[in-house]
Structures are given as C-alpha cells and as structure tokens.
Amino acid sequence: MLIVQKFHSIHEIDQEFIPSLEILLQEDAPSFDSLKEKHDSAPADAVFTYFLFFGPTQNTPIGFAQLALRTLPGKELVPWWKRFFFFWKKDYLHWKQITWKVGDGNSGLFVFDPRYARSGREKVQEIIKEYETRIEIQSQEFFFIKGLQDFKSSWTPIVEQQKDRYVLEPMVKSVKTYQEYLNSLNAQTHQFIKSSWRDMHVKNQVELGDYPNPKDTPTTFPIEEKLLQRWEKLGVQILTFEKDLKVLGCLVMFKGKNGNIFFEPFPFEPQGEETIVPDELYTQYALIKFFEMPEARKCHLLKFGSKLVFEEKEDLKFFQEQNFQFKTLSHQYLSQMPQLTRPL
C-alpha cells in the first residue's frame, strides 16, 4: 500500500526528498530547480498540488504527480438572466479546470520507480476519481504516455477531445566515440552531416567554442547578464559557434543525474534568412560533447526548457535517422459544459 503526502507549493517539499525526486525525474528534467521555475512562471490563478508517494517501508519518495487548478470564467459561461434570477446561487464563481501533468506534461500523468509502476498507476487513478466527484470541477485536462499511462475518466463528458503528440526521447550511448556514431548512421545521413560540417568549417570559417563557466564567454555573447548569472548558478556549460569575433549561436549543456545530459540550442542568426550554422549542427555539436564525456549515458535535446514535441510523426524522421527515440503523448480534454470547448 502506498502512502501519499500532499504539498500545495513546490517550495514546501522537504529538502531531504529532493535528491530522490531528482533520481525519479532524471530523464524528464535536468534538475528539480527546473520544476520550481515552471511553478513560479505559471499563471497567477493556478493553484498546485504536488503528490509524493512513499512505499510502506521507506521514507524516500518512489513516485511523483501533480495537478493544477484554475478558476473558470463563470460569469462568461452563465447567461446574464440566469445570474439575475438566481443571484443567491453563485456556484459558477467557484468553477474550476483541473490539469493533470508532471512539469510541462511531457512526462505524462506521473513518474514512478518502475518497481511501483502498477500500484502507483492505480493510486493516481484513485486520486483523480476523488477529484472528479467535486461539483466545482467542470473541465479536466490530462497528459498521459500512450501505452503506459492510458487513463479512462469516470465522467461522461459533454465535450471530449484527444490528440496524440510525439515527444523526442534521448539518444542512448551505444558506441564509444562520435566517429563510431557517425559510421553507424545510414550512408545518406552520414554524408549529409559530414558535408554540413565541412561547409561550416571550410567555406564559412566558423569555429567551435567551449566554455565550462558562462561568465567566461566572449564579451560579444548576446545574452543578458541576468541569464548568464542564472546559468552559472545552475552549473551549465556553454558551447558556441563563432565567426569573426561574433557568436552565431550556442548550446547550453546541463548535467543531470546518472549520465543524463541535456542540451538546449540558442541560434542567434536572424530567422527567415539564410543561416551559416544549420539546425542539424546544433544537434551534432551536442553529440560531439556527449561522446567526449565518459560518464554520459543519454543525450536529451530541449527547447524552451522542455523536450521537443512534434504534432506530426513525419517531423521526427530526421531525428530518428540520428538514433533518437520518441514516445507518444496523449493530450485529452473533458468538459461538463457545452460552452467549455478547450482548456484555459
């Protein structure tokens, strides 16, 4: 039997639990601080509950889930004449939407130690059903990993929508060197990547930079001081593309737990114009660094601090050709009212 502990702010979670949570979330976020940032940047009306799950014989969390409650615009959903004639009944002021997801949703409904996957899933479903009985909950939003977290609501909704999306998963290190990795790709992809490197280095005279500390980046680095200080605090490493003392773009590298390495590209060349550094070389520079690190096991790519998500499976093709994996994420929306046709 699992024990559940609730927190209404991520900042209230006991510090002693953070190391265990970072291990649980090692393939979903570079650090627990990234979840704190998502909490702090959420809409002002969002009220969170974080669930920590514990086994019967241990005092370290073996599972994590969260929900967000937001107030629905009740006055806009109820006709004025109903509000006028039933002014003493103001339930609509308390109507809520509930969203079930971990972090940005790309981890699905929950994250559990694999040994507790079945009992954890059952416990989360119990919790969701408890919330579904509350009269103030008029709409729900779910993010779940297809095939692993498939969920059936107890509601019979008036509005129901569901769409699958495709989340880029990490590339697992299966060879020792970057050259061995290139040789493992199909001939067309291999040649395309080699040609891209040659054009960038020989034709365009672009050099690679590597800065273990963000404060050591060139004075021409087009990032504001406040963000550089935050990156320094997080212990990130900066990889750059440079030409004629100008930084054309960079990768921010986060070292996660147990060999999970996270890279986020930041191109600085103007969008919509012909670029000197093509998109594929941001991925390849990340992989060069990844293979240089003996402790690195899995290479993750991020965008705006989250995993890459694609609406169409076809858009994954080039990443798959580079040995990246993907998972299917279902986004489901349920509403008890015909006026509520989409999530807040």
Short mmCIF file of C-alpha atoms in Angstrom, two decimals:
data_model
loop_
_atom_site.label_atom_id
_atom_site.label_comp_id
_atom_site.label_asym_id
_atom_site.label_seq_id
_atom_site.Cartn_x
_atom_site.Cartn_y
_atom_site.Cartn_z
CA MET A 1 0.00 0.00 0.00
CA LEU A 2 1.39 3.40 -0.99
CA ILE A 3 1.38 6.41 1.30
CA VAL A 4 0.64 9.84 -0.20
CA GLN A 5 1.88 13.20 1.04
CA LYS A 6 0.50 16.44 -0.46
CA PHE A 7 2.16 19.83 -0.89
CA HIS A 8 0.48 22.97 -2.24
CA SER A 9 3.72 24.63 -3.29
CA ILE A 10 6.77 23.02 -4.80
CA HIS A 11 8.83 25.17 -2.43
CA GLU A 12 7.21 23.40 0.56
CA ILE A 13 8.59 19.98 -0.40
CA ASP A 14 11.09 18.86 2.23
CA GLN A 15 14.69 19.36 1.15
CA GLU A 16 15.53 15.80 2.22
CA PHE A 17 13.24 14.46 -0.55
CA ILE A 18 14.82 16.45 -3.40
CA PRO A 19 17.73 14.06 -4.18
CA SER A 20 15.32 11.11 -4.50
CA LEU A 21 12.95 13.14 -6.66
CA GLU A 22 15.81 14.15 -8.95
CA ILE A 23 16.63 10.46 -9.42
CA LEU A 24 12.98 9.70 -10.21
CA LEU A 25 12.84 12.58 -12.71
CA GLN A 26 16.35 12.09 -14.10
CA GLU A 27 15.12 11.55 -17.67
CA ASP A 28 12.49 14.27 -17.51
CA ALA A 29 14.27 17.35 -16.15
CA PRO A 30 17.92 18.44 -15.67
CA SER A 31 17.23 19.26 -12.02
CA PHE A 32 14.44 19.88 -9.56
CA ASP A 33 15.09 23.60 -9.96
CA SER A 34 13.62 23.41 -13.47
CA LEU A 35 10.30 22.27 -11.97
CA LYS A 36 10.47 25.14 -9.50
CA GLU A 37 10.87 27.57 -12.40
CA LYS A 38 7.76 26.16 -14.10
CA HIS A 39 5.84 26.55 -10.84
CA ASP A 40 6.97 30.15 -10.39
CA SER A 41 6.23 31.13 -14.01
CA ALA A 42 2.73 29.57 -14.10
CA PRO A 43 -0.40 31.78 -14.47
CA ALA A 44 -1.16 33.73 -11.30
CA ASP A 45 -4.51 31.98 -10.80
CA ALA A 46 -3.01 28.45 -10.92
CA VAL A 47 -3.19 26.56 -7.62
CA PHE A 48 -0.98 23.49 -7.48
CA THR A 49 -0.97 20.27 -5.51
CA TYR A 50 2.09 18.03 -5.60
CA PHE A 51 1.78 14.38 -4.61
CA LEU A 52 4.74 12.44 -3.24
CA PHE A 53 4.28 8.68 -2.96
CA PHE A 54 6.08 6.50 -0.45
CA GLY A 55 6.39 2.75 -0.08
CA PRO A 56 5.28 1.11 3.19
CA THR A 57 8.83 0.56 4.45
CA GLN A 58 10.79 3.60 3.32
CA ASN A 59 10.96 7.34 3.85
CA THR A 60 12.09 8.33 0.37
CA PRO A 61 9.60 9.13 -2.42
CA ILE A 62 9.07 6.45 -5.05
CA GLY A 63 6.58 8.44 -7.11
CA PHE A 64 5.61 11.97 -8.09
CA ALA A 65 2.48 13.55 -9.59
CA GLN A 66 0.91 16.99 -9.69
CA LEU A 67 -2.25 18.88 -10.56
CA ALA A 68 -3.09 22.50 -11.28
CA LEU A 69 -6.46 24.11 -10.55
CA ARG A 70 -7.51 27.23 -12.42
CA THR A 71 -10.69 29.26 -11.98
CA LEU A 72 -13.02 29.22 -14.97
CA PRO A 73 -14.62 32.49 -16.20
CA GLY A 74 -18.00 31.60 -14.71
CA LYS A 75 -19.68 34.92 -15.48
CA GLU A 76 -18.90 34.47 -19.16
CA LEU A 77 -20.32 30.95 -19.16
CA VAL A 78 -23.65 31.67 -17.44
CA PRO A 79 -26.27 33.81 -19.27
CA TRP A 80 -26.99 37.11 -17.55
CA TRP A 81 -30.65 36.25 -16.97
CA LYS A 82 -29.70 33.12 -15.02
CA ARG A 83 -27.36 35.18 -12.87
CA PHE A 84 -30.10 37.77 -12.36
CA PHE A 85 -32.88 35.37 -11.36
CA PHE A 86 -30.67 33.08 -9.30
CA PHE A 87 -28.41 35.71 -7.78
CA TRP A 88 -28.25 33.79 -4.48
CA LYS A 89 -26.81 30.75 -6.24
CA LYS A 90 -23.30 31.61 -7.34
CA ASP A 91 -21.67 28.23 -7.84
CA TYR A 92 -20.33 29.45 -11.16
CA LEU A 93 -17.89 31.71 -9.31
CA HIS A 94 -16.14 28.61 -7.99
CA TRP A 95 -15.99 26.51 -11.16
CA LYS A 96 -12.54 25.09 -11.84
CA GLN A 97 -10.49 23.43 -14.53
CA ILE A 98 -8.08 20.77 -13.34
CA THR A 99 -4.93 19.82 -15.26
CA TRP A 100 -3.11 16.58 -14.54
CA LYS A 101 0.51 16.54 -15.69
CA VAL A 102 4.07 16.47 -14.37
CA GLY A 103 6.05 19.59 -15.24
CA ASP A 104 5.37 20.61 -18.84
CA GLY A 105 3.29 17.48 -19.46
CA ASN A 106 5.87 15.57 -21.47
CA SER A 107 6.34 13.13 -18.57
CA GLY A 108 2.64 12.34 -18.58
CA LEU A 109 0.41 11.92 -15.53
CA PHE A 110 3.06 10.69 -13.10
CA VAL A 111 6.58 9.36 -12.64
CA PHE A 112 7.21 6.24 -10.55
CA ASP A 113 10.05 3.94 -9.69
CA PRO A 114 9.48 1.05 -12.16
CA ARG A 115 9.10 -1.37 -9.24
CA TYR A 116 5.96 0.51 -8.19
CA ALA A 117 4.59 1.26 -11.66
CA ARG A 118 1.40 -0.78 -11.32
CA SER A 119 0.47 0.18 -7.76
CA GLY A 120 1.43 3.80 -8.48
CA ARG A 121 -0.81 3.99 -11.52
CA GLU A 122 -3.73 2.54 -9.53
CA LYS A 123 -3.15 5.05 -6.72
CA VAL A 124 -3.06 8.03 -9.09
CA GLN A 125 -6.28 6.87 -10.71
CA GLU A 126 -7.91 6.71 -7.27
CA ILE A 127 -6.85 10.29 -6.58
CA ILE A 128 -8.17 11.51 -9.94
CA LYS A 129 -11.53 9.84 -9.35
CA GLU A 130 -11.79 11.57 -5.96
CA TYR A 131 -11.38 14.95 -7.64
CA GLU A 132 -13.86 14.04 -10.36
CA THR A 133 -16.65 13.85 -7.75
CA ARG A 134 -16.20 17.51 -6.77
CA ILE A 135 -19.04 19.66 -8.11
CA GLU A 136 -16.79 22.67 -8.75
CA ILE A 137 -14.67 20.73 -11.27
CA GLN A 138 -16.25 21.44 -14.66
CA SER A 139 -13.39 20.56 -17.00
CA GLN A 140 -10.29 18.40 -16.95
CA GLU A 141 -7.09 18.20 -18.93
CA PHE A 142 -4.86 15.10 -18.98
CA PHE A 143 -1.41 14.39 -20.37
CA PHE A 144 -0.52 10.71 -20.41
CA ILE A 145 2.06 8.48 -22.09
CA LYS A 146 0.26 6.22 -24.50
CA GLY A 147 0.65 2.54 -23.75
CA LEU A 148 1.97 3.14 -20.23
CA GLN A 149 -0.40 5.55 -18.52
CA ASP A 150 -3.63 5.16 -20.53
CA PHE A 151 -6.44 6.56 -18.43
CA LYS A 152 -10.23 6.34 -18.59
CA SER A 153 -12.16 9.07 -16.78
CA SER A 154 -15.26 8.25 -14.71
CA TRP A 155 -17.03 11.21 -16.35
CA THR A 156 -19.47 11.09 -19.24
CA PRO A 157 -18.41 14.45 -20.68
CA ILE A 158 -20.38 16.73 -22.96
CA VAL A 159 -17.20 17.81 -24.73
CA GLU A 160 -14.33 15.39 -25.31
CA GLN A 161 -11.16 15.97 -27.30
CA GLN A 162 -7.98 13.93 -27.61
CA LYS A 163 -4.87 14.40 -29.69
CA ASP A 164 -1.64 12.46 -29.87
CA ARG A 165 1.71 14.22 -29.95
CA TYR A 166 5.21 12.87 -30.31
CA VAL A 167 7.88 13.62 -27.72
CA LEU A 168 11.55 13.28 -28.64
CA GLU A 169 13.26 10.88 -26.28
CA PRO A 170 17.02 10.73 -25.60
CA MET A 171 19.65 9.06 -27.71
CA VAL A 172 21.26 6.25 -25.73
CA LYS A 173 25.04 5.93 -26.00
CA SER A 174 25.68 2.61 -27.74
CA VAL A 175 29.20 3.28 -29.10
CA LYS A 176 32.25 4.93 -27.56
CA THR A 177 33.13 7.75 -29.97
CA TYR A 178 31.44 10.32 -32.17
CA GLN A 179 33.14 8.85 -35.24
CA GLU A 180 31.76 5.40 -34.42
CA TYR A 181 28.34 7.01 -34.03
CA LEU A 182 28.60 8.66 -37.48
CA ASN A 183 29.64 5.37 -39.01
CA SER A 184 26.54 3.71 -37.54
CA LEU A 185 24.18 6.03 -39.45
CA ASN A 186 22.80 5.27 -42.88
CA ALA A 187 25.03 6.44 -45.74
CA GLN A 188 22.79 9.35 -46.76
CA THR A 189 22.54 10.81 -43.26
CA HIS A 190 26.26 10.26 -42.65
CA GLN A 191 27.20 12.12 -45.83
CA PHE A 192 24.76 14.95 -45.15
CA ILE A 193 26.22 15.58 -41.68
CA LYS A 194 29.83 15.43 -42.95
CA SER A 195 29.02 17.90 -45.74
CA SER A 196 27.35 20.26 -43.27
CA TRP A 197 30.43 20.25 -41.03
CA ARG A 198 32.75 20.81 -44.00
CA ASP A 199 30.72 23.74 -45.34
CA MET A 200 30.60 25.37 -41.92
CA HIS A 201 34.31 24.96 -41.14
CA VAL A 202 35.95 25.35 -44.57
CA LYS A 203 33.53 27.51 -46.53
CA ASN A 204 32.24 29.74 -43.74
CA GLN A 205 35.24 29.64 -41.36
CA VAL A 206 33.12 29.03 -38.26
CA GLU A 207 34.93 27.91 -35.10
CA LEU A 208 33.60 25.98 -32.11
CA GLY A 209 33.85 27.38 -28.60
CA ASP A 210 33.57 25.55 -25.28
CA TYR A 211 33.14 27.48 -22.01
CA PRO A 212 32.83 25.48 -18.76
CA ASN A 213 31.68 28.66 -16.96
CA PRO A 214 29.13 31.02 -18.58
CA LYS A 215 30.99 34.06 -17.22
CA ASP A 216 33.96 33.13 -19.45
CA THR A 217 32.00 33.54 -22.70
CA PRO A 218 33.13 36.29 -25.14
CA THR A 219 32.07 39.88 -24.49
CA THR A 220 30.10 39.69 -27.76
CA PHE A 221 27.95 36.85 -26.39
CA PRO A 222 24.37 38.19 -26.92
CA ILE A 223 22.87 37.01 -23.62
CA GLU A 224 21.87 39.39 -20.84
CA GLU A 225 23.88 39.31 -17.64
CA LYS A 226 20.94 38.16 -15.51
CA LEU A 227 20.52 34.97 -17.55
CA LEU A 228 24.27 34.32 -17.56
CA GLN A 229 24.24 34.53 -13.76
CA ARG A 230 21.34 32.06 -13.59
CA TRP A 231 23.17 29.65 -15.88
CA GLU A 232 26.30 29.98 -13.75
CA LYS A 233 24.25 29.16 -10.66
CA LEU A 234 22.86 26.06 -12.38
CA GLY A 235 26.38 24.94 -13.30
CA VAL A 236 25.79 24.82 -17.05
CA GLN A 237 28.42 24.69 -19.79
CA ILE A 238 28.23 26.82 -22.96
CA LEU A 239 29.13 25.53 -26.43
CA THR A 240 29.34 28.17 -29.15
CA PHE A 241 29.58 28.70 -32.91
CA GLU A 242 31.83 31.72 -33.58
CA LYS A 243 32.91 33.69 -36.65
CA ASP A 244 34.94 36.91 -36.76
CA LEU A 245 34.52 37.51 -33.01
CA LYS A 246 30.75 37.14 -33.37
CA VAL A 247 28.76 34.38 -31.65
CA LEU A 248 26.30 32.92 -34.18
CA GLY A 249 24.62 30.56 -31.73
CA CYS A 250 25.19 28.38 -28.70
CA LEU A 251 24.18 25.26 -26.85
CA VAL A 252 23.55 25.27 -23.12
CA MET A 253 24.55 21.97 -21.52
CA PHE A 254 23.04 20.74 -18.25
CA LYS A 255 24.49 17.71 -16.46
CA GLY A 256 21.64 15.71 -14.95
CA LYS A 257 21.70 12.62 -12.77
CA ASN A 258 23.17 9.22 -13.71
CA GLY A 259 24.67 10.28 -17.03
CA ASN A 260 21.63 12.14 -18.39
CA ILE A 261 22.96 15.16 -20.30
CA PHE A 262 20.60 17.90 -21.52
CA PHE A 263 21.35 20.31 -24.38
CA GLU A 264 19.32 23.35 -25.44
CA PRO A 265 20.21 25.26 -28.64
CA PHE A 266 20.05 29.06 -28.89
CA PRO A 267 20.54 30.26 -32.50
CA PHE A 268 21.35 33.97 -32.75
CA GLU A 269 21.25 34.34 -36.54
CA PRO A 270 18.16 36.18 -37.84
CA GLN A 271 15.22 33.87 -38.51
CA GLY A 272 13.92 33.70 -42.06
CA GLU A 273 17.34 34.47 -43.55
CA GLU A 274 19.97 32.10 -44.87
CA THR A 275 21.97 30.86 -41.90
CA ILE A 276 25.62 29.90 -41.64
CA VAL A 277 25.03 27.28 -38.92
CA PRO A 278 22.27 24.83 -39.96
CA ASP A 279 19.95 23.35 -37.34
CA GLU A 280 21.36 19.85 -37.64
CA LEU A 281 24.81 21.01 -36.47
CA TYR A 282 23.42 22.16 -33.13
CA THR A 283 22.37 18.55 -32.55
CA GLN A 284 25.70 17.24 -33.83
CA TYR A 285 27.78 19.57 -31.66
CA ALA A 286 25.76 18.35 -28.68
CA LEU A 287 26.59 14.78 -29.67
CA ILE A 288 30.31 15.54 -30.06
CA LYS A 289 30.36 16.82 -26.49
CA PHE A 290 28.18 13.93 -25.32
CA PHE A 291 30.60 11.32 -26.67
CA GLU A 292 33.56 13.14 -25.10
CA MET A 293 32.05 12.60 -21.63
CA PRO A 294 32.80 9.09 -20.26
CA GLU A 295 30.00 9.36 -17.70
CA ALA A 296 27.34 10.37 -20.25
CA ARG A 297 24.67 7.73 -20.94
CA LYS A 298 21.73 9.54 -22.55
CA CYS A 299 21.62 12.70 -24.68
CA HIS A 300 18.48 14.84 -24.33
CA LEU A 301 17.53 17.79 -26.55
CA LEU A 302 15.45 20.65 -25.14
CA LYS A 303 13.58 23.67 -26.48
CA PHE A 304 12.39 26.43 -24.13
CA GLY A 305 13.43 24.16 -21.26
CA SER A 306 11.21 21.25 -22.36
CA LYS A 307 11.60 18.18 -24.52
CA LEU A 308 10.92 18.62 -28.22
CA VAL A 309 7.30 17.87 -29.17
CA PHE A 310 6.01 17.26 -32.70
CA GLU A 311 2.44 17.33 -33.95
CA GLU A 312 3.20 15.01 -36.87
CA LYS A 313 5.22 11.81 -36.69
CA GLU A 314 6.82 12.59 -40.04
CA ASP A 315 8.60 15.56 -38.44
CA LEU A 316 10.54 13.11 -36.26
CA LYS A 317 12.11 11.35 -39.21
CA PHE A 318 15.44 13.19 -39.30
CA PHE A 319 15.92 12.77 -35.53
CA GLN A 320 15.12 9.07 -35.81
CA GLU A 321 17.75 8.78 -38.54
CA GLN A 322 20.20 10.18 -35.99
CA ASN A 323 19.25 7.40 -33.50
CA PHE A 324 16.92 9.42 -31.27
CA GLN A 325 13.82 7.71 -29.90
CA PHE A 326 10.29 9.05 -29.31
CA LYS A 327 7.19 8.35 -27.25
CA THR A 328 3.54 9.09 -27.96
CA LEU A 329 1.84 11.53 -25.59
CA SER A 330 -1.95 11.80 -25.48
CA HIS A 331 -3.48 15.17 -24.60
CA GLN A 332 -7.09 14.77 -23.51
CA TYR A 333 -9.66 17.43 -22.64
CA LEU A 334 -13.05 16.75 -21.00
CA SER A 335 -15.79 19.24 -20.21
CA GLN A 336 -19.12 19.05 -18.39
CA MET A 337 -20.44 22.12 -20.22
CA PRO A 338 -21.01 22.69 -23.96
CA GLN A 339 -19.55 26.21 -23.66
CA LEU A 340 -16.22 24.85 -22.42
CA THR A 341 -14.69 23.64 -25.66
CA ARG A 342 -10.97 24.00 -24.94
CA PRO A 343 -8.62 24.21 -21.95
CA LEU A 344 -7.56 27.53 -20.44
#
